[in-house]
């Protein structure tokens, strides 16, 4: 109970295991809403019952919480907008739990869950123990690792910038989506170029997905077929990191000025792999605020403070070109201490996040009930 209000939780909600000791009652099918309760919903339930939830929340019948830590930042905001729930969020009649930052008025509790998801798989920890092989393997066959899943304008743009710089042939890279990038202000000539599927060679892909590499895919977005409808891009195999000098990470969020840290940035971190991140303005500053170190003594990271998205993209592309034209063996040696620190900090921070979340969530409810 919070005051005189029951805490009711959807059992399919992602945060239920962490908060079940705070919960008074549960449900698995939203058929009997409880008046004056604080009711915590999974994303699937909100998608199914958004009209009813909106009606009851508007009337003050209860206080709903959409707990969707798999999404955050602009993705979560657009989800609420699509369902007609954004006004409720702004009016504090619907609370949010997500994995990325948003405007303060959107009342979102940030749960940086992707960090623990990456280190939560035993095979990932086993692979990360091989990080020293990255630094003990000179003369690598590829300059950088460049993994791209769903089409987003900044990903398509960066792929084409790397192609124009003749760097794709020196990269170990993927493109799992050949659909067109939606309309955007970036250079249309680059965004309108046709795309093709690019998979990792078999010797670099996680073994459980080897049988799918030669498939004739039925859809333009091939990730689900490649990974057997699993979240296959969370798994780590050490070889792609061992055979490259750094990761070029195209994060989920770029245009929206609030950070979301997904598995995309945490995979190279836990592997002790240097990185250049293609992300929103202030992403690096937010990494620093979370206690991570970056490579500003070796890479010009001033692009992090460039407001104009096109200019930031172009500057990141130039930084990658400059890096690839230098001595990457020397660069890698110079990054080892920072990368090792990030590995250790990630494990320590993950434990802290997990331990503190229930109390943070309780305080969040207290502030908004």
mmCIF file of C-alpha atoms in Angstrom:
data_model
loop_
_atom_site.group_PDB
_atom_site.id
_atom_site.type_symbol
_atom_site.label_atom_id
_atom_site.label_comp_id
_atom_site.label_asym_id
_atom_site.label_seq_id
_atom_site.Cartn_x
_atom_site.Cartn_y
_atom_site.Cartn_z
ATOM 1 C CA UNK A 1 0.000 0.000 0.000
ATOM 2 C CA UNK A 2 1.070 3.560 -0.696
ATOM 3 C CA UNK A 3 -1.038 5.570 1.693
ATOM 4 C CA UNK A 4 -4.521 4.202 1.101
ATOM 5 C CA UNK A 5 -3.744 3.095 -2.453
ATOM 6 C CA UNK A 6 -3.104 -0.482 -3.469
ATOM 7 C CA UNK A 7 -0.201 -1.225 -5.788
ATOM 8 C CA UNK A 8 -1.470 -3.533 -8.531
ATOM 9 C CA UNK A 9 0.918 -5.027 -11.106
ATOM 10 C CA UNK A 10 0.511 -6.756 -14.437
ATOM 11 C CA UNK A 11 2.391 -10.049 -14.088
ATOM 12 C CA UNK A 12 3.695 -9.754 -17.651
ATOM 13 C CA UNK A 13 5.304 -6.421 -16.803
ATOM 14 C CA UNK A 14 9.089 -6.416 -17.251
ATOM 15 C CA UNK A 15 9.759 -4.849 -13.847
ATOM 16 C CA UNK A 16 7.487 -7.194 -11.870
ATOM 17 C CA UNK A 17 10.325 -9.464 -10.651
ATOM 18 C CA UNK A 18 12.151 -6.454 -9.178
ATOM 19 C CA UNK A 19 9.114 -4.873 -7.464
ATOM 20 C CA UNK A 20 6.915 -7.837 -6.526
ATOM 21 C CA UNK A 21 7.675 -7.302 -2.819
ATOM 22 C CA UNK A 22 6.078 -3.840 -3.152
ATOM 23 C CA UNK A 23 2.918 -5.117 -4.821
ATOM 24 C CA UNK A 24 -0.420 -5.733 -3.066
ATOM 25 C CA UNK A 25 -2.142 -7.569 -5.902
ATOM 26 C CA UNK A 26 -1.521 -8.758 -9.458
ATOM 27 C CA UNK A 27 -3.435 -9.417 -12.656
ATOM 28 C CA UNK A 28 -2.691 -11.130 -15.936
ATOM 29 C CA UNK A 29 -5.798 -9.994 -17.836
ATOM 30 C CA UNK A 30 -7.028 -6.406 -17.462
ATOM 31 C CA UNK A 31 -10.711 -7.094 -16.800
ATOM 32 C CA UNK A 32 -11.291 -5.845 -13.247
ATOM 33 C CA UNK A 33 -9.601 -2.471 -12.646
ATOM 34 C CA UNK A 34 -9.395 -1.384 -9.005
ATOM 35 C CA UNK A 35 -10.454 2.104 -8.049
ATOM 36 C CA UNK A 36 -7.940 4.399 -6.322
ATOM 37 C CA UNK A 37 -5.127 1.973 -7.118
ATOM 38 C CA UNK A 38 -1.742 2.561 -8.680
ATOM 39 C CA UNK A 39 -1.812 0.031 -11.507
ATOM 40 C CA UNK A 40 1.392 -0.936 -13.313
ATOM 41 C CA UNK A 41 0.993 -2.136 -16.897
ATOM 42 C CA UNK A 42 3.147 -3.988 -19.392
ATOM 43 C CA UNK A 43 3.466 -2.549 -22.872
ATOM 44 C CA UNK A 44 1.376 -5.319 -24.446
ATOM 45 C CA UNK A 45 -1.513 -4.671 -22.069
ATOM 46 C CA UNK A 46 -1.457 -0.941 -22.761
ATOM 47 C CA UNK A 47 -1.432 -1.589 -26.509
ATOM 48 C CA UNK A 48 -4.505 -3.794 -26.107
ATOM 49 C CA UNK A 49 -6.477 -1.699 -23.608
ATOM 50 C CA UNK A 50 -5.245 1.861 -24.185
ATOM 51 C CA UNK A 51 -8.755 3.275 -24.747
ATOM 52 C CA UNK A 52 -10.047 1.882 -21.454
ATOM 53 C CA UNK A 53 -6.914 2.948 -19.581
ATOM 54 C CA UNK A 54 -7.220 6.451 -21.021
ATOM 55 C CA UNK A 55 -10.889 6.692 -20.023
ATOM 56 C CA UNK A 56 -10.278 5.558 -16.434
ATOM 57 C CA UNK A 57 -7.145 7.674 -15.965
ATOM 58 C CA UNK A 58 -8.843 10.782 -17.340
ATOM 59 C CA UNK A 59 -11.689 10.285 -14.875
ATOM 60 C CA UNK A 60 -9.225 9.897 -11.980
ATOM 61 C CA UNK A 61 -10.376 6.323 -11.328
ATOM 62 C CA UNK A 62 -6.782 5.159 -10.828
ATOM 63 C CA UNK A 63 -3.179 6.110 -11.569
ATOM 64 C CA UNK A 64 -1.709 3.926 -14.342
ATOM 65 C CA UNK A 65 2.013 3.334 -14.840
ATOM 66 C CA UNK A 66 3.344 2.174 -18.197
ATOM 67 C CA UNK A 67 6.487 0.223 -17.347
ATOM 68 C CA UNK A 68 8.300 -0.408 -20.601
ATOM 69 C CA UNK A 69 12.039 -0.467 -19.884
ATOM 70 C CA UNK A 70 12.738 -2.096 -23.254
ATOM 71 C CA UNK A 71 11.922 1.270 -24.794
ATOM 72 C CA UNK A 72 12.770 4.796 -23.824
ATOM 73 C CA UNK A 73 13.473 8.289 -25.012
ATOM 74 C CA UNK A 74 11.815 9.180 -28.334
ATOM 75 C CA UNK A 75 10.653 5.588 -28.909
ATOM 76 C CA UNK A 76 8.557 5.577 -25.736
ATOM 77 C CA UNK A 77 7.313 9.092 -26.400
ATOM 78 C CA UNK A 78 6.140 8.129 -29.893
ATOM 79 C CA UNK A 79 4.425 5.033 -28.506
ATOM 80 C CA UNK A 80 2.402 7.190 -26.111
ATOM 81 C CA UNK A 81 1.662 9.646 -28.891
ATOM 82 C CA UNK A 82 0.474 6.897 -31.231
ATOM 83 C CA UNK A 83 -1.943 5.571 -28.592
ATOM 84 C CA UNK A 84 -3.270 9.017 -27.738
ATOM 85 C CA UNK A 85 -1.797 8.883 -24.226
ATOM 86 C CA UNK A 86 0.808 11.649 -24.360
ATOM 87 C CA UNK A 87 -1.521 14.288 -22.919
ATOM 88 C CA UNK A 88 -2.189 12.020 -19.939
ATOM 89 C CA UNK A 89 1.559 11.758 -19.356
ATOM 90 C CA UNK A 90 1.944 15.527 -19.515
ATOM 91 C CA UNK A 91 -0.942 15.919 -17.043
ATOM 92 C CA UNK A 92 0.674 13.420 -14.616
ATOM 93 C CA UNK A 93 -2.267 11.044 -15.004
ATOM 94 C CA UNK A 94 -0.043 8.377 -16.566
ATOM 95 C CA UNK A 95 3.476 7.661 -15.335
ATOM 96 C CA UNK A 96 6.270 6.092 -17.381
ATOM 97 C CA UNK A 97 9.187 3.779 -16.670
ATOM 98 C CA UNK A 98 11.598 3.561 -19.602
ATOM 99 C CA UNK A 99 15.254 2.982 -20.385
ATOM 100 C CA UNK A 100 16.091 6.428 -21.744
ATOM 101 C CA UNK A 101 15.857 10.087 -20.817
ATOM 102 C CA UNK A 102 12.911 12.254 -21.876
ATOM 103 C CA UNK A 103 11.671 15.792 -21.294
ATOM 104 C CA UNK A 104 11.253 16.392 -17.525
ATOM 105 C CA UNK A 105 7.538 17.097 -17.940
ATOM 106 C CA UNK A 106 6.967 13.536 -19.215
ATOM 107 C CA UNK A 107 7.423 12.024 -15.725
ATOM 108 C CA UNK A 108 9.585 9.107 -16.778
ATOM 109 C CA UNK A 109 11.625 7.064 -14.329
ATOM 110 C CA UNK A 110 14.757 5.964 -16.153
ATOM 111 C CA UNK A 111 15.720 2.323 -15.606
ATOM 112 C CA UNK A 112 19.021 1.688 -17.385
ATOM 113 C CA UNK A 113 18.117 -1.968 -17.870
ATOM 114 C CA UNK A 114 20.112 -2.785 -20.989
ATOM 115 C CA UNK A 115 23.344 -2.745 -19.022
ATOM 116 C CA UNK A 116 22.228 -5.667 -16.861
ATOM 117 C CA UNK A 117 20.655 -7.456 -19.793
ATOM 118 C CA UNK A 118 23.975 -7.559 -21.609
ATOM 119 C CA UNK A 119 25.889 -8.830 -18.592
ATOM 120 C CA UNK A 120 23.007 -11.063 -17.537
ATOM 121 C CA UNK A 121 23.909 -13.770 -20.050
ATOM 122 C CA UNK A 122 26.607 -16.145 -18.861
ATOM 123 C CA UNK A 123 27.922 -16.594 -22.398
ATOM 124 C CA UNK A 124 28.477 -12.832 -22.678
ATOM 125 C CA UNK A 125 30.537 -12.794 -19.486
ATOM 126 C CA UNK A 126 32.525 -15.791 -20.763
ATOM 127 C CA UNK A 127 33.243 -13.974 -24.029
ATOM 128 C CA UNK A 128 34.173 -10.739 -22.241
ATOM 129 C CA UNK A 129 36.850 -12.664 -20.340
ATOM 130 C CA UNK A 130 38.652 -12.890 -23.708
ATOM 131 C CA UNK A 131 39.105 -9.107 -23.938
ATOM 132 C CA UNK A 132 42.882 -9.392 -23.655
ATOM 133 C CA UNK A 133 42.868 -11.134 -27.037
ATOM 134 C CA UNK A 134 41.742 -7.838 -28.565
ATOM 135 C CA UNK A 135 44.976 -6.210 -27.426
ATOM 136 C CA UNK A 136 47.195 -9.207 -28.113
ATOM 137 C CA UNK A 137 46.134 -9.499 -31.771
ATOM 138 C CA UNK A 138 47.936 -6.954 -34.008
ATOM 139 C CA UNK A 139 47.528 -6.518 -37.757
ATOM 140 C CA UNK A 140 43.806 -7.165 -37.616
ATOM 141 C CA UNK A 141 41.880 -8.057 -40.782
ATOM 142 C CA UNK A 142 39.312 -5.287 -40.254
ATOM 143 C CA UNK A 143 39.581 -1.739 -38.990
ATOM 144 C CA UNK A 144 36.242 -1.456 -37.197
ATOM 145 C CA UNK A 145 33.082 -3.311 -36.221
ATOM 146 C CA UNK A 146 29.882 -1.662 -37.519
ATOM 147 C CA UNK A 147 26.632 -3.467 -36.642
ATOM 148 C CA UNK A 148 23.322 -2.140 -37.976
ATOM 149 C CA UNK A 149 19.878 -3.641 -37.466
ATOM 150 C CA UNK A 150 16.681 -1.730 -38.188
ATOM 151 C CA UNK A 151 16.858 1.057 -40.754
ATOM 152 C CA UNK A 152 17.099 4.506 -39.214
ATOM 153 C CA UNK A 153 18.141 7.640 -41.126
ATOM 154 C CA UNK A 154 21.367 8.161 -39.179
ATOM 155 C CA UNK A 155 22.353 4.498 -39.717
ATOM 156 C CA UNK A 156 21.687 4.580 -43.451
ATOM 157 C CA UNK A 157 23.520 7.884 -43.730
ATOM 158 C CA UNK A 158 26.557 6.575 -41.875
ATOM 159 C CA UNK A 159 26.662 3.389 -43.961
ATOM 160 C CA UNK A 160 26.748 5.476 -47.133
ATOM 161 C CA UNK A 161 29.326 7.904 -45.744
ATOM 162 C CA UNK A 162 31.572 4.957 -44.926
ATOM 163 C CA UNK A 163 30.964 3.553 -48.397
ATOM 164 C CA UNK A 164 31.932 6.850 -50.037
ATOM 165 C CA UNK A 165 35.090 6.967 -47.937
ATOM 166 C CA UNK A 166 36.004 3.437 -49.126
ATOM 167 C CA UNK A 167 35.874 2.243 -45.525
ATOM 168 C CA UNK A 168 33.128 -0.381 -45.714
ATOM 169 C CA UNK A 169 35.557 -2.758 -47.399
ATOM 170 C CA UNK A 170 37.769 -2.417 -44.305
ATOM 171 C CA UNK A 171 34.890 -2.884 -41.857
ATOM 172 C CA UNK A 172 33.235 -5.930 -40.362
ATOM 173 C CA UNK A 173 29.681 -4.696 -40.782
ATOM 174 C CA UNK A 174 26.027 -5.644 -40.990
ATOM 175 C CA UNK A 175 22.812 -4.218 -42.370
ATOM 176 C CA UNK A 176 19.733 -6.249 -41.432
ATOM 177 C CA UNK A 177 17.083 -3.979 -42.957
ATOM 178 C CA UNK A 178 16.732 -2.932 -46.594
ATOM 179 C CA UNK A 179 13.586 -0.814 -46.193
ATOM 180 C CA UNK A 180 13.953 2.830 -47.137
ATOM 181 C CA UNK A 181 14.885 5.401 -44.524
ATOM 182 C CA UNK A 182 11.801 7.477 -43.806
ATOM 183 C CA UNK A 183 11.688 11.071 -44.968
ATOM 184 C CA UNK A 184 14.365 13.143 -43.325
ATOM 185 C CA UNK A 185 16.343 16.327 -43.766
ATOM 186 C CA UNK A 186 19.637 14.481 -44.194
ATOM 187 C CA UNK A 187 21.234 14.318 -47.619
ATOM 188 C CA UNK A 188 18.546 12.598 -49.691
ATOM 189 C CA UNK A 189 21.021 11.368 -52.286
ATOM 190 C CA UNK A 190 22.590 9.129 -49.671
ATOM 191 C CA UNK A 191 19.338 8.059 -47.997
ATOM 192 C CA UNK A 192 17.682 7.187 -51.317
ATOM 193 C CA UNK A 193 20.382 4.773 -52.424
ATOM 194 C CA UNK A 194 19.240 1.142 -52.571
ATOM 195 C CA UNK A 195 20.233 -1.057 -49.649
ATOM 196 C CA UNK A 196 21.257 -4.691 -49.499
ATOM 197 C CA UNK A 197 21.377 -7.160 -46.649
ATOM 198 C CA UNK A 198 24.811 -7.550 -45.113
ATOM 199 C CA UNK A 199 25.387 -10.347 -42.584
ATOM 200 C CA UNK A 200 28.384 -11.270 -40.507
ATOM 201 C CA UNK A 201 30.501 -14.062 -41.985
ATOM 202 C CA UNK A 202 29.780 -17.365 -40.284
ATOM 203 C CA UNK A 203 33.018 -17.329 -38.308
ATOM 204 C CA UNK A 204 31.898 -14.132 -36.579
ATOM 205 C CA UNK A 205 28.215 -14.867 -35.937
ATOM 206 C CA UNK A 206 26.942 -16.414 -32.696
ATOM 207 C CA UNK A 207 26.949 -20.175 -33.295
ATOM 208 C CA UNK A 208 23.257 -20.752 -32.560
ATOM 209 C CA UNK A 209 22.377 -18.673 -35.657
ATOM 210 C CA UNK A 210 24.847 -20.228 -38.115
ATOM 211 C CA UNK A 211 22.150 -22.271 -39.855
ATOM 212 C CA UNK A 212 20.272 -19.113 -40.880
ATOM 213 C CA UNK A 213 23.118 -17.260 -42.546
ATOM 214 C CA UNK A 214 22.559 -18.881 -45.952
ATOM 215 C CA UNK A 215 18.776 -18.491 -45.818
ATOM 216 C CA UNK A 216 16.754 -16.776 -48.512
ATOM 217 C CA UNK A 217 14.969 -14.265 -46.346
ATOM 218 C CA UNK A 218 11.323 -13.492 -47.034
ATOM 219 C CA UNK A 219 11.280 -9.958 -45.645
ATOM 220 C CA UNK A 220 13.322 -6.799 -46.079
ATOM 221 C CA UNK A 221 13.897 -6.631 -42.310
ATOM 222 C CA UNK A 222 15.732 -9.900 -41.781
ATOM 223 C CA UNK A 223 16.673 -9.738 -38.104
ATOM 224 C CA UNK A 224 13.753 -11.816 -36.867
ATOM 225 C CA UNK A 225 14.427 -14.557 -39.415
ATOM 226 C CA UNK A 226 18.165 -14.488 -38.755
ATOM 227 C CA UNK A 227 17.727 -14.724 -34.993
ATOM 228 C CA UNK A 228 14.741 -17.104 -34.915
ATOM 229 C CA UNK A 229 12.465 -14.371 -33.519
ATOM 230 C CA UNK A 230 14.756 -14.061 -30.514
ATOM 231 C CA UNK A 231 16.663 -11.035 -29.276
ATOM 232 C CA UNK A 232 19.741 -12.345 -30.998
ATOM 233 C CA UNK A 233 21.632 -9.069 -31.125
ATOM 234 C CA UNK A 234 22.158 -9.118 -27.345
ATOM 235 C CA UNK A 235 24.507 -12.116 -27.532
ATOM 236 C CA UNK A 236 28.230 -11.590 -27.831
ATOM 237 C CA UNK A 237 30.868 -13.540 -29.683
ATOM 238 C CA UNK A 238 34.413 -12.347 -29.019
ATOM 239 C CA UNK A 239 35.827 -12.832 -32.530
ATOM 240 C CA UNK A 240 34.301 -9.698 -34.136
ATOM 241 C CA UNK A 241 35.896 -7.586 -31.393
ATOM 242 C CA UNK A 242 39.226 -9.409 -31.476
ATOM 243 C CA UNK A 243 39.556 -8.862 -35.234
ATOM 244 C CA UNK A 244 38.681 -5.134 -35.202
ATOM 245 C CA UNK A 245 40.262 -2.081 -33.583
ATOM 246 C CA UNK A 246 37.110 -0.258 -32.499
ATOM 247 C CA UNK A 247 33.316 -0.308 -32.731
ATOM 248 C CA UNK A 248 31.324 2.283 -34.678
ATOM 249 C CA UNK A 249 28.065 2.193 -32.696
ATOM 250 C CA UNK A 250 24.885 3.543 -34.293
ATOM 251 C CA UNK A 251 22.632 3.909 -31.272
ATOM 252 C CA UNK A 252 18.819 3.856 -31.391
ATOM 253 C CA UNK A 253 18.399 7.589 -30.751
ATOM 254 C CA UNK A 254 20.102 10.331 -32.739
ATOM 255 C CA UNK A 255 17.779 13.288 -33.462
ATOM 256 C CA UNK A 256 16.054 13.462 -30.069
ATOM 257 C CA UNK A 257 18.192 15.402 -27.548
ATOM 258 C CA UNK A 258 17.843 12.826 -24.752
ATOM 259 C CA UNK A 259 19.996 9.733 -24.319
ATOM 260 C CA UNK A 260 19.095 6.068 -24.507
ATOM 261 C CA UNK A 261 21.855 3.542 -23.821
ATOM 262 C CA UNK A 262 20.972 0.207 -25.397
ATOM 263 C CA UNK A 263 22.812 -3.080 -25.817
ATOM 264 C CA UNK A 264 24.531 -1.455 -28.803
ATOM 265 C CA UNK A 265 26.860 0.612 -26.612
ATOM 266 C CA UNK A 266 27.080 -1.862 -23.738
ATOM 267 C CA UNK A 267 28.323 -4.772 -25.868
ATOM 268 C CA UNK A 268 31.632 -3.114 -26.861
ATOM 269 C CA UNK A 269 31.980 -1.767 -23.328
ATOM 270 C CA UNK A 270 31.748 -5.183 -21.671
ATOM 271 C CA UNK A 271 34.170 -6.526 -24.293
ATOM 272 C CA UNK A 272 36.704 -3.801 -23.510
ATOM 273 C CA UNK A 273 36.459 -2.536 -27.083
ATOM 274 C CA UNK A 274 37.040 1.142 -27.938
ATOM 275 C CA UNK A 275 34.083 2.870 -29.590
ATOM 276 C CA UNK A 276 32.821 5.860 -31.508
ATOM 277 C CA UNK A 277 29.110 6.400 -30.843
ATOM 278 C CA UNK A 278 26.662 7.820 -33.381
ATOM 279 C CA UNK A 279 24.041 9.130 -30.977
ATOM 280 C CA UNK A 280 22.149 12.171 -29.724
ATOM 281 C CA UNK A 281 23.802 15.407 -28.697
ATOM 282 C CA UNK A 282 25.105 15.000 -25.147
ATOM 283 C CA UNK A 283 25.337 11.203 -25.285
ATOM 284 C CA UNK A 284 29.012 11.250 -24.291
ATOM 285 C CA UNK A 285 28.331 13.712 -21.494
ATOM 286 C CA UNK A 286 25.659 11.358 -20.166
ATOM 287 C CA UNK A 287 28.151 8.468 -20.319
ATOM 288 C CA UNK A 288 30.546 10.552 -18.236
ATOM 289 C CA UNK A 289 27.763 11.390 -15.781
ATOM 290 C CA UNK A 290 27.149 7.644 -15.389
ATOM 291 C CA UNK A 291 30.815 7.167 -14.476
ATOM 292 C CA UNK A 292 32.134 5.843 -17.788
ATOM 293 C CA UNK A 293 35.256 7.100 -19.508
ATOM 294 C CA UNK A 294 35.632 7.821 -23.214
ATOM 295 C CA UNK A 295 38.598 8.365 -25.514
ATOM 296 C CA UNK A 296 38.777 12.159 -25.818
ATOM 297 C CA UNK A 297 42.559 12.116 -25.377
ATOM 298 C CA UNK A 298 42.807 9.968 -28.532
ATOM 299 C CA UNK A 299 39.674 10.889 -30.505
ATOM 300 C CA UNK A 300 38.168 14.329 -31.100
ATOM 301 C CA UNK A 301 34.837 13.810 -29.323
ATOM 302 C CA UNK A 302 33.728 17.448 -29.623
ATOM 303 C CA UNK A 303 30.988 16.253 -32.030
ATOM 304 C CA UNK A 304 29.009 15.315 -28.912
ATOM 305 C CA UNK A 305 28.126 18.995 -28.418
ATOM 306 C CA UNK A 306 27.127 19.777 -32.014
ATOM 307 C CA UNK A 307 23.434 20.747 -32.053
ATOM 308 C CA UNK A 308 22.808 20.380 -35.775
ATOM 309 C CA UNK A 309 22.180 16.696 -36.479
ATOM 310 C CA UNK A 310 23.507 16.769 -40.056
ATOM 311 C CA UNK A 311 26.697 18.512 -38.936
ATOM 312 C CA UNK A 312 27.136 16.043 -36.071
ATOM 313 C CA UNK A 313 26.776 13.086 -38.438
ATOM 314 C CA UNK A 314 29.293 14.533 -40.878
ATOM 315 C CA UNK A 315 31.753 15.283 -38.096
ATOM 316 C CA UNK A 316 31.493 11.741 -36.697
ATOM 317 C CA UNK A 317 32.119 10.331 -40.178
ATOM 318 C CA UNK A 318 35.227 12.513 -40.498
ATOM 319 C CA UNK A 319 36.466 11.377 -37.078
ATOM 320 C CA UNK A 320 36.154 7.748 -38.180
ATOM 321 C CA UNK A 321 38.002 8.490 -41.420
ATOM 322 C CA UNK A 322 40.798 10.224 -39.508
ATOM 323 C CA UNK A 323 41.028 7.344 -37.058
ATOM 324 C CA UNK A 324 41.232 4.749 -39.826
ATOM 325 C CA UNK A 325 43.988 6.661 -41.602
ATOM 326 C CA UNK A 326 46.198 6.604 -38.509
ATOM 327 C CA UNK A 327 48.147 3.874 -36.754
ATOM 328 C CA UNK A 328 45.391 1.728 -35.287
ATOM 329 C CA UNK A 329 47.754 -0.636 -33.507
ATOM 330 C CA UNK A 330 49.170 2.283 -31.500
ATOM 331 C CA UNK A 331 45.654 3.639 -30.960
ATOM 332 C CA UNK A 332 44.468 0.323 -29.553
ATOM 333 C CA UNK A 333 47.341 0.063 -27.079
ATOM 334 C CA UNK A 334 46.585 3.586 -25.846
ATOM 335 C CA UNK A 335 42.912 2.767 -25.241
ATOM 336 C CA UNK A 336 43.397 -0.352 -23.119
ATOM 337 C CA UNK A 337 43.325 1.284 -19.678
ATOM 338 C CA UNK A 338 40.117 3.186 -20.448
ATOM 339 C CA UNK A 339 38.440 0.130 -21.926
ATOM 340 C CA UNK A 340 39.419 -2.024 -18.960
ATOM 341 C CA UNK A 341 38.036 0.596 -16.577
ATOM 342 C CA UNK A 342 34.710 0.685 -18.451
ATOM 343 C CA UNK A 343 34.451 -3.107 -18.250
ATOM 344 C CA UNK A 344 34.808 -3.055 -14.485
ATOM 345 C CA UNK A 345 32.610 -0.011 -13.983
ATOM 346 C CA UNK A 346 29.862 -1.577 -16.060
ATOM 347 C CA UNK A 347 29.700 -4.617 -13.769
ATOM 348 C CA UNK A 348 29.724 -2.476 -10.624
ATOM 349 C CA UNK A 349 27.139 -0.045 -11.995
ATOM 350 C CA UNK A 350 24.887 -2.887 -13.084
ATOM 351 C CA UNK A 351 24.775 -4.256 -9.544
ATOM 352 C CA UNK A 352 24.052 -0.796 -8.149
ATOM 353 C CA UNK A 353 21.236 -0.157 -10.639
ATOM 354 C CA UNK A 354 19.612 -3.487 -9.832
ATOM 355 C CA UNK A 355 19.854 -3.003 -6.082
ATOM 356 C CA UNK A 356 18.584 0.577 -6.095
ATOM 357 C CA UNK A 357 15.718 0.272 -8.567
ATOM 358 C CA UNK A 358 12.941 -0.916 -6.184
ATOM 359 C CA UNK A 359 13.566 2.001 -3.823
ATOM 360 C CA UNK A 360 13.827 4.472 -6.705
ATOM 361 C CA UNK A 361 10.550 3.163 -8.076
ATOM 362 C CA UNK A 362 8.838 3.491 -4.688
ATOM 363 C CA UNK A 363 10.079 7.073 -4.317
ATOM 364 C CA UNK A 364 8.885 7.815 -7.851
ATOM 365 C CA UNK A 365 5.366 6.668 -6.960
ATOM 366 C CA UNK A 366 5.411 8.683 -3.753
ATOM 367 C CA UNK A 367 6.315 11.833 -5.666
ATOM 368 C CA UNK A 368 3.441 11.443 -8.128
ATOM 369 C CA UNK A 369 0.569 9.799 -6.277
#
